[in-house]
Structure formats: structure tokens, C-alpha cells
Amino acid sequence: MKVNEKLLNRIREALVDVDHLQEKTMFGGICFMVNDKMCVCIRDDRMMCRVGPENYEACLEKNGCEPMIHGKKQMKGYVFVYEEGYKDRRDFETWIRLALNYNQQLI
């Protein structure tokens, strides 16, 4: 399994105070589950964020973001974010916040 260790550590640091957090190896990467729901994952140099259907289209307009496609199916509510989309601290924090906010709606 190949993951960007720097990105992995950034995500771990961002989620350090989150309750009910689990780190699991999934889909050839590492997934952070919050309240037993997929929230943020990392695979190679990209981050997958579960942002929800209502935020999906707006997220796709952001720099470095593209739809998550599993098999041949586009997974509405999930996006991949490449380095140009999370490199800036503020952008990274926005993605984490979007994923955590959606996760709270699932409780």
C-alpha cells in the first residue's frame, strides 16, 4: 500500500481530537472512520472526502477536485482531492471540515 506519509500525518493531526475515530486499511489506502462512517481516506497522493450530496457539485468546482468513481459508477457525495487542492493549509482545513460536518449529519 502506497500513501503519502506527509498527507497521512496531516490528516491524523487534523482529526486527533475527533471522538469515535478509527483508522482502517481499505481500498488500497487508509480510511478514517468517524462514528463508524467513512469520512476521509488517503490513497497515494490524493485525499477522498465524503462531503455529501448537497455539497458535491460545489466541491467539484474547487481546484484539484474530481468525482470519486468506483468501478464505473460515480459516487455522488464523495470526491477525490489532489495535492493542488489541499496543499494550502486553509484549503486542507476546509476539506476536513466539510467531511466532518457531513459525518455529523449521519448520526
mmCIF file with all atom_site columns, N, CA and C in Angstrom, residues 41-107:
data_model
loop_
_atom_site.group_PDB
_atom_site.id
_atom_site.type_symbol
_atom_site.label_atom_id
_atom_site.label_alt_id
_atom_site.label_comp_id
_atom_site.label_asym_id
_atom_site.label_entity_id
_atom_site.label_seq_id
_atom_site.pdbx_PDB_ins_code
_atom_site.Cartn_x
_atom_site.Cartn_y
_atom_site.Cartn_z
_atom_site.occupancy
_atom_site.B_iso_or_equiv
_atom_site.pdbx_formal_charge
_atom_site.auth_seq_id
_atom_site.auth_comp_id
_atom_site.auth_asym_id
_atom_site.auth_atom_id
_atom_site.pdbx_PDB_model_num
ATOM 1   N N  . CYS A 1 41  ? -10.318 9.589  3.496   1.00 0.00 ? 41  CYS A N  1
ATOM 2   C CA . CYS A 1 41  ? -9.402  8.495  3.177   1.00 0.00 ? 41  CYS A CA 1
ATOM 3   C C  . CYS A 1 41  ? -8.207  9.058  2.419   1.00 0.00 ? 41  CYS A C  1
ATOM 4   N N  . ILE A 1 42  ? -7.155  8.285  2.381   1.00 0.00 ? 42  ILE A N  1
ATOM 5   C CA . ILE A 1 42  ? -5.976  8.657  1.603   1.00 0.00 ? 42  ILE A CA 1
ATOM 6   C C  . ILE A 1 42  ? -5.540  7.444  0.792   1.00 0.00 ? 42  ILE A C  1
ATOM 7   N N  . ARG A 1 43  ? -5.227  7.719  -0.448  1.00 0.00 ? 43  ARG A N  1
ATOM 8   C CA . ARG A 1 43  ? -4.675  6.694  -1.336  1.00 0.00 ? 43  ARG A CA 1
ATOM 9   C C  . ARG A 1 43  ? -3.670  7.390  -2.234  1.00 0.00 ? 43  ARG A C  1
ATOM 10  N N  . ASP A 1 44  ? -2.473  6.906  -2.244  1.00 0.00 ? 44  ASP A N  1
ATOM 11  C CA . ASP A 1 44  ? -1.384  7.537  -2.986  1.00 0.00 ? 44  ASP A CA 1
ATOM 12  C C  . ASP A 1 44  ? -1.240  8.989  -2.505  1.00 0.00 ? 44  ASP A C  1
ATOM 13  N N  . ASP A 1 45  ? -1.377  9.947  -3.414  1.00 0.00 ? 45  ASP A N  1
ATOM 14  C CA . ASP A 1 45  ? -1.252  11.366 -3.068  1.00 0.00 ? 45  ASP A CA 1
ATOM 15  C C  . ASP A 1 45  ? -2.591  12.083 -3.050  1.00 0.00 ? 45  ASP A C  1
ATOM 16  N N  . ARG A 1 46  ? -3.658  11.346 -3.090  1.00 0.00 ? 46  ARG A N  1
ATOM 17  C CA . ARG A 1 46  ? -4.959  12.005 -3.119  1.00 0.00 ? 46  ARG A CA 1
ATOM 18  C C  . ARG A 1 46  ? -5.762  11.680 -1.860  1.00 0.00 ? 46  ARG A C  1
ATOM 19  N N  . MET A 1 47  ? -6.595  12.625 -1.535  1.00 0.00 ? 47  MET A N  1
ATOM 20  C CA . MET A 1 47  ? -7.450  12.508 -0.371  1.00 0.00 ? 47  MET A CA 1
ATOM 21  C C  . MET A 1 47  ? -8.874  12.299 -0.878  1.00 0.00 ? 47  MET A C  1
ATOM 22  N N  . MET A 1 48  ? -9.595  11.394 -0.251  1.00 0.00 ? 48  MET A N  1
ATOM 23  C CA . MET A 1 48  ? -11.004 11.207 -0.575  1.00 0.00 ? 48  MET A CA 1
ATOM 24  C C  . MET A 1 48  ? -11.790 11.796 0.585   1.00 0.00 ? 48  MET A C  1
ATOM 25  N N  . CYS A 1 49  ? -12.733 12.668 0.269   1.00 0.00 ? 49  CYS A N  1
ATOM 26  C CA . CYS A 1 49  ? -13.563 13.281 1.292   1.00 0.00 ? 49  CYS A CA 1
ATOM 27  C C  . CYS A 1 49  ? -15.019 12.958 1.012   1.00 0.00 ? 49  CYS A C  1
ATOM 28  N N  . ARG A 1 50  ? -15.714 12.571 2.059   1.00 0.00 ? 50  ARG A N  1
ATOM 29  C CA . ARG A 1 50  ? -17.154 12.342 1.954   1.00 0.00 ? 50  ARG A CA 1
ATOM 30  C C  . ARG A 1 50  ? -17.841 13.655 2.331   1.00 0.00 ? 50  ARG A C  1
ATOM 31  N N  . VAL A 1 51  ? -18.288 14.372 1.337   1.00 0.00 ? 51  VAL A N  1
ATOM 32  C CA . VAL A 1 51  ? -18.815 15.719 1.541   1.00 0.00 ? 51  VAL A CA 1
ATOM 33  C C  . VAL A 1 51  ? -20.332 15.778 1.488   1.00 0.00 ? 51  VAL A C  1
ATOM 34  N N  . GLY A 1 52  ? -20.972 14.715 1.053   1.00 0.00 ? 52  GLY A N  1
ATOM 35  C CA . GLY A 1 52  ? -22.427 14.669 0.984   1.00 0.00 ? 52  GLY A CA 1
ATOM 36  C C  . GLY A 1 52  ? -22.967 15.170 -0.346  1.00 0.00 ? 52  GLY A C  1
ATOM 37  N N  . PRO A 1 53  ? -24.153 14.715 -0.698  1.00 0.00 ? 53  PRO A N  1
ATOM 38  C CA . PRO A 1 53  ? -24.742 15.075 -1.989  1.00 0.00 ? 53  PRO A CA 1
ATOM 39  C C  . PRO A 1 53  ? -25.017 16.569 -2.143  1.00 0.00 ? 53  PRO A C  1
ATOM 40  N N  . GLU A 1 54  ? -25.366 17.245 -1.050  1.00 0.00 ? 54  GLU A N  1
ATOM 41  C CA . GLU A 1 54  ? -25.701 18.667 -1.158  1.00 0.00 ? 54  GLU A CA 1
ATOM 42  C C  . GLU A 1 54  ? -24.474 19.547 -1.409  1.00 0.00 ? 54  GLU A C  1
ATOM 43  N N  . ASN A 1 55  ? -23.296 19.093 -1.066  1.00 0.00 ? 55  ASN A N  1
ATOM 44  C CA . ASN A 1 55  ? -22.058 19.852 -1.291  1.00 0.00 ? 55  ASN A CA 1
ATOM 45  C C  . ASN A 1 55  ? -21.289 19.388 -2.525  1.00 0.00 ? 55  ASN A C  1
ATOM 46  N N  . TYR A 1 56  ? -21.731 18.299 -3.091  1.00 0.00 ? 56  TYR A N  1
ATOM 47  C CA . TYR A 1 56  ? -20.986 17.609 -4.142  1.00 0.00 ? 56  TYR A CA 1
ATOM 48  C C  . TYR A 1 56  ? -20.660 18.498 -5.345  1.00 0.00 ? 56  TYR A C  1
ATOM 49  N N  . GLU A 1 57  ? -21.657 19.103 -5.941  1.00 0.00 ? 57  GLU A N  1
ATOM 50  C CA . GLU A 1 57  ? -21.432 19.905 -7.156  1.00 0.00 ? 57  GLU A CA 1
ATOM 51  C C  . GLU A 1 57  ? -20.517 21.096 -6.883  1.00 0.00 ? 57  GLU A C  1
ATOM 52  N N  . ALA A 1 58  ? -20.728 21.785 -5.773  1.00 0.00 ? 58  ALA A N  1
ATOM 53  C CA . ALA A 1 58  ? -19.881 22.935 -5.423  1.00 0.00 ? 58  ALA A CA 1
ATOM 54  C C  . ALA A 1 58  ? -18.441 22.495 -5.203  1.00 0.00 ? 58  ALA A C  1
ATOM 55  N N  . CYS A 1 59  ? -18.244 21.335 -4.612  1.00 0.00 ? 59  CYS A N  1
ATOM 56  C CA . CYS A 1 59  ? -16.888 20.830 -4.382  1.00 0.00 ? 59  CYS A CA 1
ATOM 57  C C  . CYS A 1 59  ? -16.172 20.533 -5.693  1.00 0.00 ? 59  CYS A C  1
ATOM 58  N N  . LEU A 1 60  ? -16.898 20.018 -6.653  1.00 0.00 ? 60  LEU A N  1
ATOM 59  C CA . LEU A 1 60  ? -16.279 19.679 -7.935  1.00 0.00 ? 60  LEU A CA 1
ATOM 60  C C  . LEU A 1 60  ? -15.739 20.907 -8.662  1.00 0.00 ? 60  LEU A C  1
ATOM 61  N N  . GLU A 1 61  ? -16.198 22.073 -8.305  1.00 0.00 ? 61  GLU A N  1
ATOM 62  C CA . GLU A 1 61  ? -15.704 23.309 -8.911  1.00 0.00 ? 61  GLU A CA 1
ATOM 63  C C  . GLU A 1 61  ? -14.400 23.791 -8.285  1.00 0.00 ? 61  GLU A C  1
ATOM 64  N N  . LYS A 1 62  ? -14.021 23.200 -7.159  1.00 0.00 ? 62  LYS A N  1
ATOM 65  C CA . LYS A 1 62  ? -12.799 23.609 -6.468  1.00 0.00 ? 62  LYS A CA 1
ATOM 66  C C  . LYS A 1 62  ? -11.562 23.034 -7.158  1.00 0.00 ? 62  LYS A C  1
ATOM 67  N N  . ASN A 1 63  ? -10.485 23.751 -7.038  1.00 0.00 ? 63  ASN A N  1
ATOM 68  C CA . ASN A 1 63  ? -9.206  23.364 -7.608  1.00 0.00 ? 63  ASN A CA 1
ATOM 69  C C  . ASN A 1 63  ? -8.755  22.000 -7.081  1.00 0.00 ? 63  ASN A C  1
ATOM 70  N N  . GLY A 1 64  ? -8.348  21.112 -7.977  1.00 0.00 ? 64  GLY A N  1
ATOM 71  C CA . GLY A 1 64  ? -7.780  19.822 -7.591  1.00 0.00 ? 64  GLY A CA 1
ATOM 72  C C  . GLY A 1 64  ? -8.798  18.767 -7.211  1.00 0.00 ? 64  GLY A C  1
ATOM 73  N N  . CYS A 1 65  ? -10.070 19.024 -7.443  1.00 0.00 ? 65  CYS A N  1
ATOM 74  C CA . CYS A 1 65  ? -11.125 18.102 -7.032  1.00 0.00 ? 65  CYS A CA 1
ATOM 75  C C  . CYS A 1 65  ? -11.739 17.413 -8.248  1.00 0.00 ? 65  CYS A C  1
ATOM 76  N N  . GLU A 1 66  ? -12.056 16.144 -8.075  1.00 0.00 ? 66  GLU A N  1
ATOM 77  C CA . GLU A 1 66  ? -12.753 15.406 -9.130  1.00 0.00 ? 66  GLU A CA 1
ATOM 78  C C  . GLU A 1 66  ? -13.682 14.387 -8.498  1.00 0.00 ? 66  GLU A C  1
ATOM 79  N N  . PRO A 1 67  ? -14.658 13.894 -9.261  1.00 0.00 ? 67  PRO A N  1
ATOM 80  C CA . PRO A 1 67  ? -15.596 12.915 -8.705  1.00 0.00 ? 67  PRO A CA 1
ATOM 81  C C  . PRO A 1 67  ? -14.893 11.617 -8.334  1.00 0.00 ? 67  PRO A C  1
ATOM 82  N N  . MET A 1 68  ? -15.414 10.973 -7.327  1.00 0.00 ? 68  MET A N  1
ATOM 83  C CA . MET A 1 68  ? -14.938 9.636  -6.993  1.00 0.00 ? 68  MET A CA 1
ATOM 84  C C  . MET A 1 68  ? -15.706 8.652  -7.858  1.00 0.00 ? 68  MET A C  1
ATOM 85  N N  . ILE A 1 69  ? -14.981 7.823  -8.566  1.00 0.00 ? 69  ILE A N  1
ATOM 86  C CA . ILE A 1 69  ? -15.605 6.798  -9.402  1.00 0.00 ? 69  ILE A CA 1
ATOM 87  C C  . ILE A 1 69  ? -15.145 5.442  -8.875  1.00 0.00 ? 69  ILE A C  1
ATOM 88  N N  . HIS A 1 70  ? -16.103 4.609  -8.544  1.00 0.00 ? 70  HIS A N  1
ATOM 89  C CA . HIS A 1 70  ? -15.833 3.271  -8.022  1.00 0.00 ? 70  HIS A CA 1
ATOM 90  C C  . HIS A 1 70  ? -16.366 2.288  -9.051  1.00 0.00 ? 70  HIS A C  1
ATOM 91  N N  . GLY A 1 71  ? -15.466 1.515  -9.633  1.00 0.00 ? 71  GLY A N  1
ATOM 92  C CA . GLY A 1 71  ? -15.865 0.683  -10.768 1.00 0.00 ? 71  GLY A CA 1
ATOM 93  C C  . GLY A 1 71  ? -16.142 1.624  -11.923 1.00 0.00 ? 71  GLY A C  1
ATOM 94  N N  . LYS A 1 72  ? -17.349 1.650  -12.396 1.00 0.00 ? 72  LYS A N  1
ATOM 95  C CA . LYS A 1 72  ? -17.735 2.599  -13.441 1.00 0.00 ? 72  LYS A CA 1
ATOM 96  C C  . LYS A 1 72  ? -18.803 3.565  -12.930 1.00 0.00 ? 72  LYS A C  1
ATOM 97  N N  . LYS A 1 73  ? -19.061 3.520  -11.627 1.00 0.00 ? 73  LYS A N  1
ATOM 98  C CA . LYS A 1 73  ? -20.133 4.323  -11.051 1.00 0.00 ? 73  LYS A CA 1
ATOM 99  C C  . LYS A 1 73  ? -19.574 5.549  -10.333 1.00 0.00 ? 73  LYS A C  1
ATOM 100 N N  . GLN A 1 74  ? -20.130 6.706  -10.665 1.00 0.00 ? 74  GLN A N  1
ATOM 101 C CA . GLN A 1 74  ? -19.766 7.944  -9.977  1.00 0.00 ? 74  GLN A CA 1
ATOM 102 C C  . GLN A 1 74  ? -20.466 7.948  -8.626  1.00 0.00 ? 74  GLN A C  1
ATOM 103 N N  . MET A 1 75  ? -19.686 8.149  -7.561  1.00 0.00 ? 75  MET A N  1
ATOM 104 C CA . MET A 1 75  ? -20.199 8.096  -6.195  1.00 0.00 ? 75  MET A CA 1
ATOM 105 C C  . MET A 1 75  ? -20.544 9.510  -5.737  1.00 0.00 ? 75  MET A C  1
ATOM 106 N N  . LYS A 1 76  ? -21.788 9.906  -5.928  1.00 0.00 ? 76  LYS A N  1
ATOM 107 C CA . LYS A 1 76  ? -22.209 11.256 -5.577  1.00 0.00 ? 76  LYS A CA 1
ATOM 108 C C  . LYS A 1 76  ? -22.092 11.446 -4.063  1.00 0.00 ? 76  LYS A C  1
ATOM 109 N N  . GLY A 1 77  ? -21.421 12.515 -3.684  1.00 0.00 ? 77  GLY A N  1
ATOM 110 C CA . GLY A 1 77  ? -21.198 12.788 -2.271  1.00 0.00 ? 77  GLY A CA 1
ATOM 111 C C  . GLY A 1 77  ? -19.771 12.508 -1.828  1.00 0.00 ? 77  GLY A C  1
ATOM 112 N N  . TYR A 1 78  ? -18.996 11.850 -2.680  1.00 0.00 ? 78  TYR A N  1
ATOM 113 C CA . TYR A 1 78  ? -17.598 11.538 -2.411  1.00 0.00 ? 78  TYR A CA 1
ATOM 114 C C  . TYR A 1 78  ? -16.733 12.188 -3.494  1.00 0.00 ? 78  TYR A C  1
ATOM 115 N N  . VAL A 1 79  ? -15.635 12.802 -3.086  1.00 0.00 ? 79  VAL A N  1
ATOM 116 C CA . VAL A 1 79  ? -14.736 13.427 -4.061  1.00 0.00 ? 79  VAL A CA 1
ATOM 117 C C  . VAL A 1 79  ? -13.287 13.051 -3.764  1.00 0.00 ? 79  VAL A C  1
ATOM 118 N N  . PHE A 1 80  ? -12.480 13.054 -4.811  1.00 0.00 ? 80  PHE A N  1
ATOM 119 C CA . PHE A 1 80  ? -11.037 12.941 -4.669  1.00 0.00 ? 80  PHE A CA 1
ATOM 120 C C  . PHE A 1 80  ? -10.454 14.340 -4.752  1.00 0.00 ? 80  PHE A C  1
ATOM 121 N N  . VAL A 1 81  ? -9.491  14.612 -3.900  1.00 0.00 ? 81  VAL A N  1
ATOM 122 C CA . VAL A 1 81  ? -8.810  15.904 -3.905  1.00 0.00 ? 81  VAL A CA 1
ATOM 123 C C  . VAL A 1 81  ? -7.317  15.629 -4.081  1.00 0.00 ? 81  VAL A C  1
ATOM 124 N N  . TYR A 1 82  ? -6.752  16.218 -5.127  1.00 0.00 ? 82  TYR A N  1
ATOM 125 C CA . TYR A 1 82  ? -5.328  16.071 -5.400  1.00 0.00 ? 82  TYR A CA 1
ATOM 126 C C  . TYR A 1 82  ? -4.547  17.190 -4.717  1.00 0.00 ? 82  TYR A C  1
ATOM 127 N N  . GLU A 1 83  ? -3.237  17.065 -4.676  1.00 0.00 ? 83  GLU A N  1
ATOM 128 C CA . GLU A 1 83  ? -2.380  17.960 -3.907  1.00 0.00 ? 83  GLU A CA 1
ATOM 129 C C  . GLU A 1 83  ? -2.645  19.444 -4.164  1.00 0.00 ? 83  GLU A C  1
ATOM 130 N N  . GLU A 1 84  ? -2.894  19.827 -5.410  1.00 0.00 ? 84  GLU A N  1
ATOM 131 C CA . GLU A 1 84  ? -3.132  21.247 -5.676  1.00 0.00 ? 84  GLU A CA 1
ATOM 132 C C  . GLU A 1 84  ? -4.386  21.756 -4.970  1.00 0.00 ? 84  GLU A C  1
ATOM 133 N N  . GLY A 1 85  ? -5.266  20.861 -4.563  1.00 0.00 ? 85  GLY A N  1
ATOM 134 C CA . GLY A 1 85  ? -6.485  21.243 -3.869  1.00 0.00 ? 85  GLY A CA 1
ATOM 135 C C  . GLY A 1 85  ? -6.381  21.264 -2.361  1.00 0.00 ? 85  GLY A C  1
ATOM 136 N N  . TYR A 1 86  ? -5.348  20.623 -1.792  1.00 0.00 ? 86  TYR A N  1
ATOM 137 C CA . TYR A 1 86  ? -5.205  20.597 -0.334  1.00 0.00 ? 86  TYR A CA 1
ATOM 138 C C  . TYR A 1 86  ? -3.855  21.106 0.158   1.00 0.00 ? 86  TYR A C  1
ATOM 139 N N  . LYS A 1 87  ? -2.998  21.521 -0.741  1.00 0.00 ? 87  LYS A N  1
ATOM 140 C CA . LYS A 1 87  ? -1.647  21.939 -0.361  1.00 0.00 ? 87  LYS A CA 1
ATOM 141 C C  . LYS A 1 87  ? -1.665  23.116 0.617   1.00 0.00 ? 87  LYS A C  1
ATOM 142 N N  . ASP A 1 88  ? -2.504  24.104 0.337   1.00 0.00 ? 88  ASP A N  1
ATOM 143 C CA . ASP A 1 88  ? -2.648  25.267 1.210   1.00 0.00 ? 88  ASP A CA 1
ATOM 144 C C  . ASP A 1 88  ? -3.348  24.846 2.514   1.00 0.00 ? 88  ASP A C  1
ATOM 145 N N  . ARG A 1 89  ? -2.872  25.332 3.635   1.00 0.00 ? 89  ARG A N  1
ATOM 146 C CA . ARG A 1 89  ? -3.425  24.965 4.947   1.00 0.00 ? 89  ARG A CA 1
ATOM 147 C C  . ARG A 1 89  ? -4.921  25.247 5.029   1.00 0.00 ? 89  ARG A C  1
ATOM 148 N N  . ARG A 1 90  ? -5.329  26.409 4.553   1.00 0.00 ? 90  ARG A N  1
ATOM 149 C CA . ARG A 1 90  ? -6.734  26.786 4.614   1.00 0.00 ? 90  ARG A CA 1
ATOM 150 C C  . ARG A 1 90  ? -7.595  25.845 3.763   1.00 0.00 ? 90  ARG A C  1
ATOM 151 N N  . ASP A 1 91  ? -7.120  25.499 2.582   1.00 0.00 ? 91  ASP A N  1
ATOM 152 C CA . ASP A 1 91  ? -7.852  24.567 1.722   1.00 0.00 ? 91  ASP A CA 1
ATOM 153 C C  . ASP A 1 91  ? -7.954  23.187 2.368   1.00 0.00 ? 91  ASP A C  1
ATOM 154 N N  . PHE A 1 92  ? -6.856  22.725 2.939   1.00 0.00 ? 92  PHE A N  1
ATOM 155 C CA . PHE A 1 92  ? -6.846  21.429 3.620   1.00 0.00 ? 92  PHE A CA 1
ATOM 156 C C  . PHE A 1 92  ? -7.882  21.416 4.751   1.00 0.00 ? 92  PHE A C  1
ATOM 157 N N  . GLU A 1 93  ? -7.873  22.450 5.566   1.00 0.00 ? 93  GLU A N  1
ATOM 158 C CA . GLU A 1 93  ? -8.813  22.536 6.680   1.00 0.00 ? 93  GLU A CA 1
ATOM 159 C C  . GLU A 1 93  ? -10.260 22.582 6.195   1.00 0.00 ? 93  GLU A C  1
ATOM 160 N N  . THR A 1 94  ? -10.490 23.232 5.065   1.00 0.00 ? 94  THR A N  1
ATOM 161 C CA . THR A 1 94  ? -11.840 23.285 4.501   1.00 0.00 ? 94  THR A CA 1
ATOM 162 C C  . THR A 1 94  ? -12.326 21.887 4.140   1.00 0.00 ? 94  THR A C  1
ATOM 163 N N  . TRP A 1 95  ? -11.477 21.092 3.496   1.00 0.00 ? 95  TRP A N  1
ATOM 164 C CA . TRP A 1 95  ? -11.870 19.728 3.122   1.00 0.00 ? 95  TRP A CA 1
ATOM 165 C C  . TRP A 1 95  ? -12.165 18.881 4.356   1.00 0.00 ? 95  TRP A C  1
ATOM 166 N N  . ILE A 1 96  ? -11.311 18.988 5.366   1.00 0.00 ? 96  ILE A N  1
ATOM 167 C CA . ILE A 1 96  ? -11.529 18.217 6.597   1.00 0.00 ? 96  ILE A CA 1
ATOM 168 C C  . ILE A 1 96  ? -12.849 18.636 7.241   1.00 0.00 ? 96  ILE A C  1
ATOM 169 N N  . ARG A 1 97  ? -13.088 19.934 7.318   1.00 0.00 ? 97  ARG A N  1
ATOM 170 C CA . ARG A 1 97  ? -14.315 20.452 7.931   1.00 0.00 ? 97  ARG A CA 1
ATOM 171 C C  . ARG A 1 97  ? -15.558 19.989 7.158   1.00 0.00 ? 97  ARG A C  1
ATOM 172 N N  . LEU A 1 98  ? -15.512 20.047 5.829   1.00 0.00 ? 98  LEU A N  1
ATOM 173 C CA . LEU A 1 98  ? -16.641 19.574 5.024   1.00 0.00 ? 98  LEU A CA 1
ATOM 174 C C  . LEU A 1 98  ? -16.959 18.104 5.318   1.00 0.00 ? 98  LEU A C  1
ATOM 175 N N  . ALA A 1 99  ? -15.925 17.280 5.380   1.00 0.00 ? 99  ALA A N  1
ATOM 176 C CA . ALA A 1 99  ? -16.126 15.854 5.643   1.00 0.00 ? 99  ALA A CA 1
ATOM 177 C C  . ALA A 1 99  ? -16.666 15.621 7.053   1.00 0.00 ? 99  ALA A C  1
ATOM 178 N N  . LEU A 1 100 ? -16.123 16.319 8.038   1.00 0.00 ? 100 LEU A N  1
ATOM 179 C CA . LEU A 1 100 ? -16.602 16.156 9.411   1.00 0.00 ? 100 LEU A CA 1
ATOM 180 C C  . LEU A 1 100 ? -18.032 16.674 9.578   1.00 0.00 ? 100 LEU A C  1
ATOM 181 N N  . ASN A 1 101 ? -18.338 17.800 8.940   1.00 0.00 ? 101 ASN A N  1
ATOM 182 C CA . ASN A 1 101 ? -19.694 18.339 9.027   1.00 0.00 ? 101 ASN A CA 1
ATOM 183 C C  . ASN A 1 101 ? -20.719 17.383 8.431   1.00 0.00 ? 101 ASN A C  1
ATOM 184 N N  . TYR A 1 102 ? -20.382 16.796 7.296   1.00 0.00 ? 102 TYR A N  1
ATOM 185 C CA . TYR A 1 102 ? -21.311 15.837 6.703   1.00 0.00 ? 102 TYR A CA 1
ATOM 186 C C  . TYR A 1 102 ? -21.446 14.602 7.598   1.00 0.00 ? 102 TYR A C  1
ATOM 187 N N  . ASN A 1 103 ? -20.337 14.167 8.149   1.00 0.00 ? 103 ASN A N  1
ATOM 188 C CA . ASN A 1 103 ? -20.366 12.994 9.030   1.00 0.00 ? 103 ASN A CA 1
ATOM 189 C C  . ASN A 1 103 ? -21.328 13.227 10.197  1.00 0.00 ? 103 ASN A C  1
ATOM 190 N N  . GLN A 1 104 ? -21.353 14.420 10.745  1.00 0.00 ? 104 GLN A N  1
ATOM 191 C CA . GLN A 1 104 ? -22.246 14.717 11.869  1.00 0.00 ? 104 GLN A CA 1
ATOM 192 C C  . GLN A 1 104 ? -23.726 14.633 11.460  1.00 0.00 ? 104 GLN A C  1
ATOM 193 N N  . GLN A 1 105 ? -24.010 14.876 10.205  1.00 0.00 ? 105 GLN A N  1
ATOM 194 C CA . GLN A 1 105 ? -25.384 14.781 9.714   1.00 0.00 ? 105 GLN A CA 1
ATOM 195 C C  . GLN A 1 105 ? -25.866 13.327 9.650   1.00 0.00 ? 105 GLN A C  1
ATOM 196 N N  . LEU A 1 106 ? -24.922 12.389 9.644   1.00 0.00 ? 106 LEU A N  1
ATOM 197 C CA . LEU A 1 106 ? -25.261 10.977 9.500   1.00 0.00 ? 106 LEU A CA 1
ATOM 198 C C  . LEU A 1 106 ? -25.591 10.310 10.833  1.00 0.00 ? 106 LEU A C  1
ATOM 199 N N  . ILE A 1 107 ? -25.374 11.013 11.916  1.00 0.00 ? 107 ILE A N  1
ATOM 200 C CA . ILE A 1 107 ? -25.616 10.426 13.253  1.00 0.00 ? 107 ILE A CA 1
ATOM 201 C C  . ILE A 1 107 ? -27.105 10.301 13.513  1.00 0.00 ? 107 ILE A C  1
#
